[in-house]
Coordinates of C-alpha atoms in Angstrom, one line a residue:
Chain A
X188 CA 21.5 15.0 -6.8
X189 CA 24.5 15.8 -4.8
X190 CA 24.8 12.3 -2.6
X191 CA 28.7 13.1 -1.2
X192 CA 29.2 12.5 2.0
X193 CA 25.9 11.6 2.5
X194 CA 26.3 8.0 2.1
X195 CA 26.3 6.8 5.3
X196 CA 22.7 8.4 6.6
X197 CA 21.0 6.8 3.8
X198 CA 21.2 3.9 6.3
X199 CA 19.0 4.4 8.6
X200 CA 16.7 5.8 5.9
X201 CA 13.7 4.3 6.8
X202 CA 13.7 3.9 10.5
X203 CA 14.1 5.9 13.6
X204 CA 16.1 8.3 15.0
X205 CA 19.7 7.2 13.1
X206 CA 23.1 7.9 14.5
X207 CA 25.9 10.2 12.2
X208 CA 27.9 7.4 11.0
X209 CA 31.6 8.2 12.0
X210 CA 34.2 9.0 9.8
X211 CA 31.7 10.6 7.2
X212 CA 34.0 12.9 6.4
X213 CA 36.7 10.6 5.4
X214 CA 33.9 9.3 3.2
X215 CA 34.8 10.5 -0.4
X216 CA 32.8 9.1 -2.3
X217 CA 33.0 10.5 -5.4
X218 CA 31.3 9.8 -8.7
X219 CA 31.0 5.9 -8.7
X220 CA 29.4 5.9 -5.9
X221 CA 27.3 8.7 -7.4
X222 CA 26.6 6.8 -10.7
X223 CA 25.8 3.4 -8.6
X224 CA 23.3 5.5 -6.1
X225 CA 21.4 6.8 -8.9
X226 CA 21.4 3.0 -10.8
X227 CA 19.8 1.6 -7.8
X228 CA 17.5 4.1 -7.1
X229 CA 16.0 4.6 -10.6
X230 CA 15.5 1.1 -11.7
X231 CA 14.1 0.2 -7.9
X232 CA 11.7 3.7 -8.5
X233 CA 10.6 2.8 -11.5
X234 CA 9.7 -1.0 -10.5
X235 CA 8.0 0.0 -7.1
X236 CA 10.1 -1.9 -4.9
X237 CA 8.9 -1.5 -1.0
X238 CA 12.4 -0.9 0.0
X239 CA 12.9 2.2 -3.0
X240 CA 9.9 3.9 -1.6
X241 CA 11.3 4.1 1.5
X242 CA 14.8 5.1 -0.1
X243 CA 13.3 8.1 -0.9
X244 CA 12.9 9.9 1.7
X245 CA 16.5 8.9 3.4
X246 CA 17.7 10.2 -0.2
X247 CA 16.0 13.5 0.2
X248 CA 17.4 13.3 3.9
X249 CA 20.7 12.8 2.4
X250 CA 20.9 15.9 0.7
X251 CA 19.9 18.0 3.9
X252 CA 22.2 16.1 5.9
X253 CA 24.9 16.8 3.8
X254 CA 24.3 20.1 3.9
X255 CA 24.3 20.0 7.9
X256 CA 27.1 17.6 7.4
X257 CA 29.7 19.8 5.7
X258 CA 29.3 22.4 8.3
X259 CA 30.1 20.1 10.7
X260 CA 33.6 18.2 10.6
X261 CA 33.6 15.4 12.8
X262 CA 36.3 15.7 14.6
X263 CA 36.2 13.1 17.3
X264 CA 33.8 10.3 17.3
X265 CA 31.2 11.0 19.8
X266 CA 30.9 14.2 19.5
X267 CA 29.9 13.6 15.7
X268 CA 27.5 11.4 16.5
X269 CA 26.1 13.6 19.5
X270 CA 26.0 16.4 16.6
X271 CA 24.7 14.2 14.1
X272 CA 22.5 12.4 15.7
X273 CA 20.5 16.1 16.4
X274 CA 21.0 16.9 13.0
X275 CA 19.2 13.6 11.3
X276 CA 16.7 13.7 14.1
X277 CA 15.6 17.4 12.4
X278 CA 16.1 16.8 9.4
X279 CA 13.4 13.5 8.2
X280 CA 10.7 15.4 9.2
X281 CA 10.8 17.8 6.0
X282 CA 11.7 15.3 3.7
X283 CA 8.4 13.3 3.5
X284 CA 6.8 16.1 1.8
X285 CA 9.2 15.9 -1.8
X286 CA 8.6 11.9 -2.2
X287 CA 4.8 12.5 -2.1
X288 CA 5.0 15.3 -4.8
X289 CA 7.8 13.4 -6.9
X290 CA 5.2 10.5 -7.0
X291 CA 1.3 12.0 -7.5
X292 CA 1.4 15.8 -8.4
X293 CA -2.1 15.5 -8.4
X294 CA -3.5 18.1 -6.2
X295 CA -6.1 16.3 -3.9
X296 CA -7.7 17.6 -0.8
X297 CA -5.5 15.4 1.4
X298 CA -2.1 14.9 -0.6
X299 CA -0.1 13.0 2.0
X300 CA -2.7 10.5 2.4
X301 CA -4.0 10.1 -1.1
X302 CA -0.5 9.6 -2.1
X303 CA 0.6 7.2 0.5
X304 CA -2.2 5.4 -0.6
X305 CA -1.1 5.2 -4.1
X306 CA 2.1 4.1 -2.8
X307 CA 1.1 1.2 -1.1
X308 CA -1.1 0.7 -3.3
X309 CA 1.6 0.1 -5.9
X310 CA 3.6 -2.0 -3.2
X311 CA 1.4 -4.2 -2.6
X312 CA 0.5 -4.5 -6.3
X313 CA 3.9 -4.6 -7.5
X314 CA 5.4 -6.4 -5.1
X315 CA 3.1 -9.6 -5.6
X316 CA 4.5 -9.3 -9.3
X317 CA 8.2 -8.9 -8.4
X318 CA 7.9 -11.9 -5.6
X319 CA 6.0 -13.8 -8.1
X320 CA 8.7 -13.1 -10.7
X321 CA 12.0 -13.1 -8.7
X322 CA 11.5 -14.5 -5.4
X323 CA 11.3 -12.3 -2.2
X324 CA 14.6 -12.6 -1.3
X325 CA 16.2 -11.0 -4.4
X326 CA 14.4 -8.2 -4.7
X327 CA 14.4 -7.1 -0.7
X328 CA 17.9 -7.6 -0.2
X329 CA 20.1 -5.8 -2.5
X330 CA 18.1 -2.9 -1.6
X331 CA 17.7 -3.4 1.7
X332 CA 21.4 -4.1 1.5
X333 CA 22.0 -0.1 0.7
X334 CA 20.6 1.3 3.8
X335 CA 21.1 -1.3 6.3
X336 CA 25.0 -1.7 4.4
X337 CA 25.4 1.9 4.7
X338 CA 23.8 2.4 8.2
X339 CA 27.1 2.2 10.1
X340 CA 30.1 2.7 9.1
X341 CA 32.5 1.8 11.5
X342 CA 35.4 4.4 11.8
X343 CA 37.7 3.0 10.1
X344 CA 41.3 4.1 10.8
X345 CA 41.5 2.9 15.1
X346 CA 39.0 0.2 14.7
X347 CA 40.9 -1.5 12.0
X348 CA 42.4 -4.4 14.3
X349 CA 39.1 -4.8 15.8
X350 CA 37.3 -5.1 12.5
X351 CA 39.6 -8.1 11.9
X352 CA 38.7 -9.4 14.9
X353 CA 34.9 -9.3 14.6
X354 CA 35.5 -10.5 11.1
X355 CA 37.1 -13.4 12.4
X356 CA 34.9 -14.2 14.9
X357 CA 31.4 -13.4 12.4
X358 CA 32.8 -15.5 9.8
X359 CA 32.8 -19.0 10.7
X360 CA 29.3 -18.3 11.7
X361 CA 26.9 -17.2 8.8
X362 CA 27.5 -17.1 5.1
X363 CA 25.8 -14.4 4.4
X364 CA 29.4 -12.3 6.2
X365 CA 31.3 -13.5 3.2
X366 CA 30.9 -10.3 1.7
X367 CA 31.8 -8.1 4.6
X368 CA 34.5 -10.4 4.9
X369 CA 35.6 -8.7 1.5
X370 CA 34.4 -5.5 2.8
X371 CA 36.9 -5.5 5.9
X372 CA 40.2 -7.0 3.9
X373 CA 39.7 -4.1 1.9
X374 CA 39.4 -1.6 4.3
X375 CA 42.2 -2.6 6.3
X376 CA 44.5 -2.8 2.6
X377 CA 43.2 0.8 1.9
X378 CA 41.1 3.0 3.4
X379 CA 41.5 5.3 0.4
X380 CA 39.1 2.8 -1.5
X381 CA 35.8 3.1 0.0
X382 CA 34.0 3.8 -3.2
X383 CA 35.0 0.4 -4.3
X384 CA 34.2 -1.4 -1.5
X385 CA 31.0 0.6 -1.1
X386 CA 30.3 -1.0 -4.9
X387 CA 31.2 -4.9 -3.9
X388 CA 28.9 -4.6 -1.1
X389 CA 26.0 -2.9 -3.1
X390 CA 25.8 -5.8 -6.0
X391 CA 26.4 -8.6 -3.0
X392 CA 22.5 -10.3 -2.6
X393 CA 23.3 -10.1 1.5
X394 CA 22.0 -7.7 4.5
X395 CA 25.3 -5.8 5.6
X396 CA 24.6 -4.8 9.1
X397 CA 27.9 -3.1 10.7
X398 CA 28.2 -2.5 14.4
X399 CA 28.3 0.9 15.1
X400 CA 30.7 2.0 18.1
X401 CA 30.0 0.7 21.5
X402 CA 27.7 -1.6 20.3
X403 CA 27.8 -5.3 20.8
X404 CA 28.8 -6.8 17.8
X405 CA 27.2 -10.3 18.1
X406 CA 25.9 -11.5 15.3
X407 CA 22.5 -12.0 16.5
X408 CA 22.6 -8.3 17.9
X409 CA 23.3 -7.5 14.0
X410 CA 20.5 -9.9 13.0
X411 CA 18.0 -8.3 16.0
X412 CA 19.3 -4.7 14.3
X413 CA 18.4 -5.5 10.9
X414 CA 15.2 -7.0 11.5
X415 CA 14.1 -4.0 13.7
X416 CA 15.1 -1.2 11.4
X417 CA 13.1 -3.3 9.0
X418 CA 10.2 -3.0 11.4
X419 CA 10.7 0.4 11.8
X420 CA 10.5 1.3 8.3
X421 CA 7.3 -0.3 8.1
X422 CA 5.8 1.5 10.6
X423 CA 6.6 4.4 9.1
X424 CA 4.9 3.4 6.2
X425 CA 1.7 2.5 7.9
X426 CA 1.8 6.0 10.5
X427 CA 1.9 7.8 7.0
X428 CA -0.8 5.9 5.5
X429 CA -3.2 6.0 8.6
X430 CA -4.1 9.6 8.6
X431 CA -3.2 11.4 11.9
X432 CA -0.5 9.1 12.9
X433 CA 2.4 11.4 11.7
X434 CA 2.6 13.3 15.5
X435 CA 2.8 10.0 17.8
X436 CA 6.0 8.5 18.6
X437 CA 6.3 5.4 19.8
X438 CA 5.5 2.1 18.7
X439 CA 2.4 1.2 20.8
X440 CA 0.4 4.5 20.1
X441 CA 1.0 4.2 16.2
X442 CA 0.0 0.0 16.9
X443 CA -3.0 1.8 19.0
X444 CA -4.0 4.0 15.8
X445 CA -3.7 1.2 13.2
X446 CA -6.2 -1.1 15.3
X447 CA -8.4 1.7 15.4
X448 CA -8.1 2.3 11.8
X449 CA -9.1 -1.2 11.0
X450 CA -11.4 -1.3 13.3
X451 CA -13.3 1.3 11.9
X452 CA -12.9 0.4 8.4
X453 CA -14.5 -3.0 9.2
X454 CA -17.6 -1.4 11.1
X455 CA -17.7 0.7 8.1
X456 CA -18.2 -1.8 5.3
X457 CA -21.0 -3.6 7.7
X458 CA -22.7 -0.1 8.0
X459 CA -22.5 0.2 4.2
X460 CA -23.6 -3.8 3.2
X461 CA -26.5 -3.0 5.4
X462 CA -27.8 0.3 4.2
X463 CA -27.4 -1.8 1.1
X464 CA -29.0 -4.5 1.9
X465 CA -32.0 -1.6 3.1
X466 CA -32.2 -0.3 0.3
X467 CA -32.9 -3.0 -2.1
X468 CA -34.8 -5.9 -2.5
X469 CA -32.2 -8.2 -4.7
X470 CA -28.6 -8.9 -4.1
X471 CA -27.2 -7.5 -6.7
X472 CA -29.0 -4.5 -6.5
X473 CA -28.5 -3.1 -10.6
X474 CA -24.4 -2.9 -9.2
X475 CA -23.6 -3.2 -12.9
X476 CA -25.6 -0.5 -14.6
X477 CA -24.6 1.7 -11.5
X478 CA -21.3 0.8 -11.4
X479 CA -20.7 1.4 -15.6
X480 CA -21.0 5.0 -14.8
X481 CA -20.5 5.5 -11.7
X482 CA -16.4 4.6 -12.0
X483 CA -15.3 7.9 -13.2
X484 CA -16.6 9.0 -9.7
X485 CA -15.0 6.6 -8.3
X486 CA -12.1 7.7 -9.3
X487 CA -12.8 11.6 -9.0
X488 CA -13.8 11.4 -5.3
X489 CA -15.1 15.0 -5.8
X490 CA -18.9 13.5 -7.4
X491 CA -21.6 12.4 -5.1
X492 CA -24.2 10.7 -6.7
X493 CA -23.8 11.7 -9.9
X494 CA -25.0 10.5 -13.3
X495 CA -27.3 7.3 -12.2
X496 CA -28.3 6.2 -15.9
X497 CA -30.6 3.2 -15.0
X498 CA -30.9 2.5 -18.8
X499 CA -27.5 3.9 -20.0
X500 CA -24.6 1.3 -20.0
X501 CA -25.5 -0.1 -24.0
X502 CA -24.8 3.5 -26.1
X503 CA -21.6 5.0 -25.7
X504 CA -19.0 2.9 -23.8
X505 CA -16.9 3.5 -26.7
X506 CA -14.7 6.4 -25.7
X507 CA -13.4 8.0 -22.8
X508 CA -14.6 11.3 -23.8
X509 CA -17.9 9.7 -24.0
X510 CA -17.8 8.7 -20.9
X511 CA -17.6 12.2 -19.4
X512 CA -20.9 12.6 -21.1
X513 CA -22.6 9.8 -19.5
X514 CA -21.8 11.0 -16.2
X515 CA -23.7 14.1 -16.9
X516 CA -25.7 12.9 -19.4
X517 CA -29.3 11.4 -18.0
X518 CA -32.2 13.0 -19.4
X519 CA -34.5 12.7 -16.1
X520 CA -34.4 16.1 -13.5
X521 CA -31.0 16.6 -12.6
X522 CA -32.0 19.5 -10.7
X523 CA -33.0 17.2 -7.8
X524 CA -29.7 15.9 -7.4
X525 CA -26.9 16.9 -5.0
X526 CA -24.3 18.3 -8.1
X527 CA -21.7 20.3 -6.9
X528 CA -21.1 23.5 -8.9
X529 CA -19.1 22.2 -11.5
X530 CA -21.5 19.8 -12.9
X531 CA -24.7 22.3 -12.8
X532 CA -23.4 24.3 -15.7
X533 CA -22.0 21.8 -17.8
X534 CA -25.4 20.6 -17.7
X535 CA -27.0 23.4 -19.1
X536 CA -24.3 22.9 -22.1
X537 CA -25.5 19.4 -22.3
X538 CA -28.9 20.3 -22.9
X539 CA -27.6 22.3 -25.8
X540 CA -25.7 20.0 -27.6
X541 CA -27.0 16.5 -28.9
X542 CA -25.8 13.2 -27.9
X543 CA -22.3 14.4 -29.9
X544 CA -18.9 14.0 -28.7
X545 CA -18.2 17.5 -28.4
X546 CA -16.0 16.8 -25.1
X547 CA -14.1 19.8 -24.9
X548 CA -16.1 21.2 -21.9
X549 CA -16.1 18.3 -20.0
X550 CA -12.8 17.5 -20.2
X551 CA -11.8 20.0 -17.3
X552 CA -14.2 18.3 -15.0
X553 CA -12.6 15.3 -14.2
X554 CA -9.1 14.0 -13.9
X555 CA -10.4 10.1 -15.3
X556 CA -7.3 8.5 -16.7
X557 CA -8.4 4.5 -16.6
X558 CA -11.6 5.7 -17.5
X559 CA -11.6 3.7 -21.0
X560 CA -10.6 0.7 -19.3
X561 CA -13.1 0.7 -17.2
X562 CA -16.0 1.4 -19.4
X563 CA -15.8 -2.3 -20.7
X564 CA -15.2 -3.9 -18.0
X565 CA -18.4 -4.0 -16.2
X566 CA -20.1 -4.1 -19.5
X567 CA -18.4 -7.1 -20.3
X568 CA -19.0 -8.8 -16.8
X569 CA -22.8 -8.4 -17.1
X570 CA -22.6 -10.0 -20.7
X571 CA -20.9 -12.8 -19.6
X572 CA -23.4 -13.3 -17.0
Chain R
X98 CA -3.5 7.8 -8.0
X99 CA -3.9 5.1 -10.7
X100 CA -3.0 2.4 -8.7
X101 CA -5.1 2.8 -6.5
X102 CA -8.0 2.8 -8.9
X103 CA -6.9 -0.3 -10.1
X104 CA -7.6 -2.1 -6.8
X105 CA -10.7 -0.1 -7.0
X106 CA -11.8 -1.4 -10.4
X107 CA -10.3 -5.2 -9.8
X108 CA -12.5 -5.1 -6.3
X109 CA -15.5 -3.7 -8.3
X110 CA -15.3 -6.3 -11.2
X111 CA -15.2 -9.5 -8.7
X112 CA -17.8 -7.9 -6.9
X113 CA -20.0 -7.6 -9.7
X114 CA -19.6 -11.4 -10.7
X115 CA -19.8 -12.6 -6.6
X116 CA -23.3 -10.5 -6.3
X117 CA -24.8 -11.8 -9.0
X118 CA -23.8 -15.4 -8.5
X119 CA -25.0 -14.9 -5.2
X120 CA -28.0 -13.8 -6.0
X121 CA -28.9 -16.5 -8.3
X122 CA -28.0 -19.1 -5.9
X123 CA -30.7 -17.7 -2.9
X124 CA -34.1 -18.3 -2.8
X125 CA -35.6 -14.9 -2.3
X126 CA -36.7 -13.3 -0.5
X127 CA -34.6 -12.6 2.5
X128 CA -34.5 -10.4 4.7
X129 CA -32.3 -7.7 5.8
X130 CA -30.0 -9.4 8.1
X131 CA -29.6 -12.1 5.4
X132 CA -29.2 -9.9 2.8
X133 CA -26.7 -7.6 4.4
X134 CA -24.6 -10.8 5.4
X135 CA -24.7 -11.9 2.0
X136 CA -23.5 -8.6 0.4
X137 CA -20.8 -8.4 2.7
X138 CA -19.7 -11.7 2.1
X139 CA -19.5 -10.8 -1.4
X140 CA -17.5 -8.1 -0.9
X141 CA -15.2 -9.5 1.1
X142 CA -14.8 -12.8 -1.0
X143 CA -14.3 -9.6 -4.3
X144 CA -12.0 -8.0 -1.7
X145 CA -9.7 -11.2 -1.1
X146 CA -10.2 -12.0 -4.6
X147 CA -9.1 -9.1 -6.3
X148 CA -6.1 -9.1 -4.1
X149 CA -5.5 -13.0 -4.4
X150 CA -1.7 -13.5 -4.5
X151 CA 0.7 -13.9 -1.8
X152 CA -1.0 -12.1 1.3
X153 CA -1.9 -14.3 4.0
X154 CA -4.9 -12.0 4.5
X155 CA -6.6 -12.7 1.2
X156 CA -6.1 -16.5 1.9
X157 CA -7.4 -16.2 5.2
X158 CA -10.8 -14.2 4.3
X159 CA -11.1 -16.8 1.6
X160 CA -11.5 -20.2 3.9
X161 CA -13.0 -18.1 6.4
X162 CA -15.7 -17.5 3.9
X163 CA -15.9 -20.5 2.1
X164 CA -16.7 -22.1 5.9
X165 CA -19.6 -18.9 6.1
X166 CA -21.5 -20.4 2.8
X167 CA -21.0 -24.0 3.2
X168 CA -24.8 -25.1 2.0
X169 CA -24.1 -22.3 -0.7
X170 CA -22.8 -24.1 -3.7
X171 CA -22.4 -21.4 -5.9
X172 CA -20.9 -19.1 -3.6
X173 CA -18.6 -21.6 -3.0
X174 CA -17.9 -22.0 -6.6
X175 CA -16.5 -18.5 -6.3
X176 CA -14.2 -19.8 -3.6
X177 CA -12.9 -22.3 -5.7
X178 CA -12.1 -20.0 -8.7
X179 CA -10.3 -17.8 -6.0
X180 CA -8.5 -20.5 -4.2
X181 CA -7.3 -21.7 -7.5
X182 CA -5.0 -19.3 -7.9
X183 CA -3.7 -19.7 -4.6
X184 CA -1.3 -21.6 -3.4
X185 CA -2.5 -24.4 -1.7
X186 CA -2.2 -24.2 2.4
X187 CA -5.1 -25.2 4.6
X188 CA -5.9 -22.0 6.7
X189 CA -8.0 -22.6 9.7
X190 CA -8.5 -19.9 12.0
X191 CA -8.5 -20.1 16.2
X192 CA -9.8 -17.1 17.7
X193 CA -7.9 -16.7 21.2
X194 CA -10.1 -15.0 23.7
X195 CA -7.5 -13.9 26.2
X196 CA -4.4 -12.2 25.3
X197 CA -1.7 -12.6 27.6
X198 CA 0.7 -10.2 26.1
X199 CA 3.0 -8.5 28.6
X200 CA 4.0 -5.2 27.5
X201 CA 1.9 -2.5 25.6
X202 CA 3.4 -3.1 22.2
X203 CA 3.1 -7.4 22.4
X204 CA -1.1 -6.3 23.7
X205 CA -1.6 -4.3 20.8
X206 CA 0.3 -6.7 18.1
X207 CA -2.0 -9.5 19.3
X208 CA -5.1 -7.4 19.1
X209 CA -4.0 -6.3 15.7
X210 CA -3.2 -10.2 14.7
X211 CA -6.9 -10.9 15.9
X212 CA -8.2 -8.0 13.5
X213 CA -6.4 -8.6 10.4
X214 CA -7.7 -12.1 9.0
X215 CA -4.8 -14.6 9.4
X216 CA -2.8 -12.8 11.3
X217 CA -2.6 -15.0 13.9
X218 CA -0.3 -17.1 11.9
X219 CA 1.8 -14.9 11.2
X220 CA 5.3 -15.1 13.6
X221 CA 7.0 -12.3 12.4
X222 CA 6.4 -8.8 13.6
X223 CA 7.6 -7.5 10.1
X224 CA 5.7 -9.3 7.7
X225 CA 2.0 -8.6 9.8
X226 CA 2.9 -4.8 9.3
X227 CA 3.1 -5.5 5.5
X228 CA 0.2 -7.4 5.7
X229 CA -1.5 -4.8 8.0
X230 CA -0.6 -2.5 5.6
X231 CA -1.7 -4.2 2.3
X232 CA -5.0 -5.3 4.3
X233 CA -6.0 -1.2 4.8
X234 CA -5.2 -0.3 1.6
X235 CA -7.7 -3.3 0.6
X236 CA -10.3 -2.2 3.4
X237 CA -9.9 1.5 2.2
X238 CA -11.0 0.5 -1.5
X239 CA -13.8 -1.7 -0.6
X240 CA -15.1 1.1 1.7
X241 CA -15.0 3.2 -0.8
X242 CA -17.0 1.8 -3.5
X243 CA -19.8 0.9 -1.3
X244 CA -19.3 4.1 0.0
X245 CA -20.2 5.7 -3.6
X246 CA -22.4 2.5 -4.7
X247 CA -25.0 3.4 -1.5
X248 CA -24.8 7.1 -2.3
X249 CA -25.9 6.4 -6.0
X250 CA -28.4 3.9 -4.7
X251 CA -29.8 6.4 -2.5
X252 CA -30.0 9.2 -5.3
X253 CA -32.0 6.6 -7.4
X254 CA -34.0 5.6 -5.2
X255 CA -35.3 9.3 -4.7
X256 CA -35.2 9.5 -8.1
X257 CA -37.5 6.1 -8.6
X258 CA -39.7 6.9 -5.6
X259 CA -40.6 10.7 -7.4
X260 CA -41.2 9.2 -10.6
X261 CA -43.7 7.2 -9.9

């Protein structure tokens, strides 16, 4: 993944609209920075971190934009970030689209949301691990330190007297500025040694906020801009994962759309527990021997009522491959039943064959990976009861 | 998509065990209105269960349920298994009626903090939108499942009603 240059628009990764960072051009970064991009991105993929799923798309944006970028030497500052500024407002849009394949590759009727899903899914299931493990603070920030770190680089050759400056004037105040501290001693040493610098400031545990040009550099406007990007992101998240949200901009539409959402999934689970509650007499309405079957739907989405097995769950729980067989197993009519074309003529093979394992023709009807798992599980619930 | 199945599966397994200690716990029988609020407590105690870690959410649903069943010892005993596991913080819920919020964006955030449970206690704008967020995913699951669970139920209950 070629990342040259394309550094600085990782920043604003996650949020909004981002501004060209100026100076890009006089951003080599060669392979370190390559190497260390590509260390925190694989370890931070491969644990789930919130912050890494959003890295993805700004990473895939980072490769168009560099593209786009080449093309365009920035020769003075505003008109790079006039230029740039157009160019990273195209370009997110088309990177959402490769995360979601990168992460699934399961084909499902709606891709983007099934896959967003699974995404924060894992977020919220991994992340309760890593905060439990770590503490919140040490996983969000070093890789929250990469974007907001790299969201704005100041230009570095005429603003080096006023980086000193705002260094001396940021300092006294937080800690946490120690490390830009660093930052802009090196910078105004050697400007050649940005790959280094862009290293110190990765491993640093702190939220690098830099003030892009012509913007106050207080460091509670820093704080404010940190903190808002970080809401942005997550908005993002949520317009992806609350279907039809994609097209609206701005904040209170997408807040509009979420309370909907909610809204309606509440009102649906009363709707359900009622026509529950309608249908039968006890409370806990044979959910186990229902349920022992009925998870490889679950997970399928595409079945409807299949395989209801009143007496089924004691014979074979055993296998996953079995499993298949129970779904489309049950000896009473299954003519009656609402089966979608797949499952009427694997019945008719079922007929055929006896209660064997012979799973080769089922095996292409549904995608159950946790099936297994699963089996014993509710098996094992309604023993212990 | 496995992930996602996991919540599905945790949120299936703790409803198992909440229906039927709920149903051993009631007199029966009840009728629909009872029933129906005693299934959805269920689910939602399974829901807040099977996501019991560090969202406020799951806490909040929790006390907010264990104040729904108070003369329901057993139910409660499901609480207490959940709330375990918790950390330990005293959640009490205040519905505000009116929302004074100024702009369009602070209207919507306190209608959203009155919709997700606990999110009125939440300060930060950025941590409800991770909560909001973990709280659909959540929803979405439990949906889901009864989603499937009714359809099955329906299927066998055709299937019951023919036979005889």
């Amino acid at each position: 993944m070629d990342l040259t240059g394309g550094f600085g628009a990782r920043s604003g990764g996650g949020g909004g609209p981002y501004r060209e960072p100026i100076g890009l051009e006089s951003l080599h970064l060669g392979d370190e920075f390559r190497q260390l991009a590509t260390t925190t991105l694989t370890p931070d993929n491969a644990g789930g971190s919130f912050t890494a799923l959003l890295e993805l798309p700004p990473t895939q944006a980072v490769e168009l934009l560099h593209f786009t970028d080449s093309s365009s030497s920035s020769q003075a500052a505003a008109a790079t970030t006039g230029i740039g500024g157009g160019d990273i407002i195209i370009t997110p849009p088309p990177p959402p689209p490769p995360p979601l394949h990168s992460f699934g590759g399961t084909t499902l009727t709606f891709p983007s949301n099934s896959a967003l899903m699974e995404r924060a899914a894992r977020f919220s299931v991994i992340a309760t691990e890593q905060q439990q493990n770590n503490g919140n603070n040490n996983n969000e920030t070093p890789t929250s330190s990469v974007p907001s770190n790299s969201s704005d680089r100041v230009k570095t050759e005429p603003p080096e007297t006023d980086s000193t400056m705002e260094n001396q004037s940021l300092c006294p105040n937080q800690t946490n500025r120690s490390g830009k501290r660093k930052d802009f001693d090196k910078k105004v040493k050697s400007s050649t040694k940005k790959n280094k610098i862009s290293e110190e400031t990765e491993k640093l545990p702190y939220v690098h906020v830099r003030a892009r040009r012509g913007q106050a550099t207080d460091s509670h406007s820093l704080a404010e801009r940190a903190r808002r990007e970080k809401i942005n992101a997550r908005m993002k998240l949520l317009q992806e994962l609350v279907p039809g949200c994609d097209k609206i901009q701005g904040t209170a539409l997408v807040l509009d759309e979420i309370i909907n959402h909610v809204q309606s999934l509440q009102r649906q689970v009363e709707m359900l527990s009622m026509r529950l509650a309608a249908v039968n007499p006890r409370i806990d309405f044979n959910l186990d021997t229902i349920l022992a079957s009925e998870n490889g739907s679950l997970m399928d989405g595409s079945f409807s009522g299949t395989a209801m097995q009143l007496a089924w769950p004691h014979q074979a729980i055993e296998t996953e491959q079995s499993f298949h067989h129970r779904q489309l197993q049950p000896p009473p009519p299954p003519q009656q039943w609402p089966f979608d074309g797949l499952n009427q003529p694997v019945w008719g093979r079922e007929e055929d064959q006896a209660h064997g394992n012979d799973h080769s023709n089922l095996m292409a009807v549904s995608e159950n990976v946790m099936v297994g798992s699963a089996n014993l599980h509710p098996n094992q619930v309604k023993m212990e009861l | 998509m496995s992930t996602y199945n996991m919540v599905k599966q945790e949120f299936i397994k703790k409803w198992i065990t909440t229906l039927h200690m709920l149903d051993c716990s009631v007199e029966h029988p009840l009728n629909v209105t009872e029933r129906k609020n005693a299934i959805k407590l269920s689910s939602d105690i399974a829901m807040a269960a099977a996501r019991s870690g560090s969202t406020v959410w799951s806490r909040a649903l929790i006390s907010r349920s264990g104040n729904k069943t108070a003369n329901k010892p057993v139910a409660r005993r499901i609480l207490k298994k959940a709330r375990n596991r918790l950390k330990n913080r005293c959640l009490t819920l205040r519905r505000n009626g009116n929302f004074t919020a100024k702009s369009g964006v602070r209207k919507r955030t306190e209608l959203l903090k009155s919709l997700v449970p606990g999110g009125e206690l939440i300060k930060n704008k950025d941590y409800l939108i991770r909560e909001t967020l973990d709280y659909i995913v959540y929803l979405r699951a439990q949906v889901d499942v009864m989603r499937t669970v009714a359809a099955v139920d329906s299927v066998t209950g055709n299937l019951t009603n023919d036979n005889k």
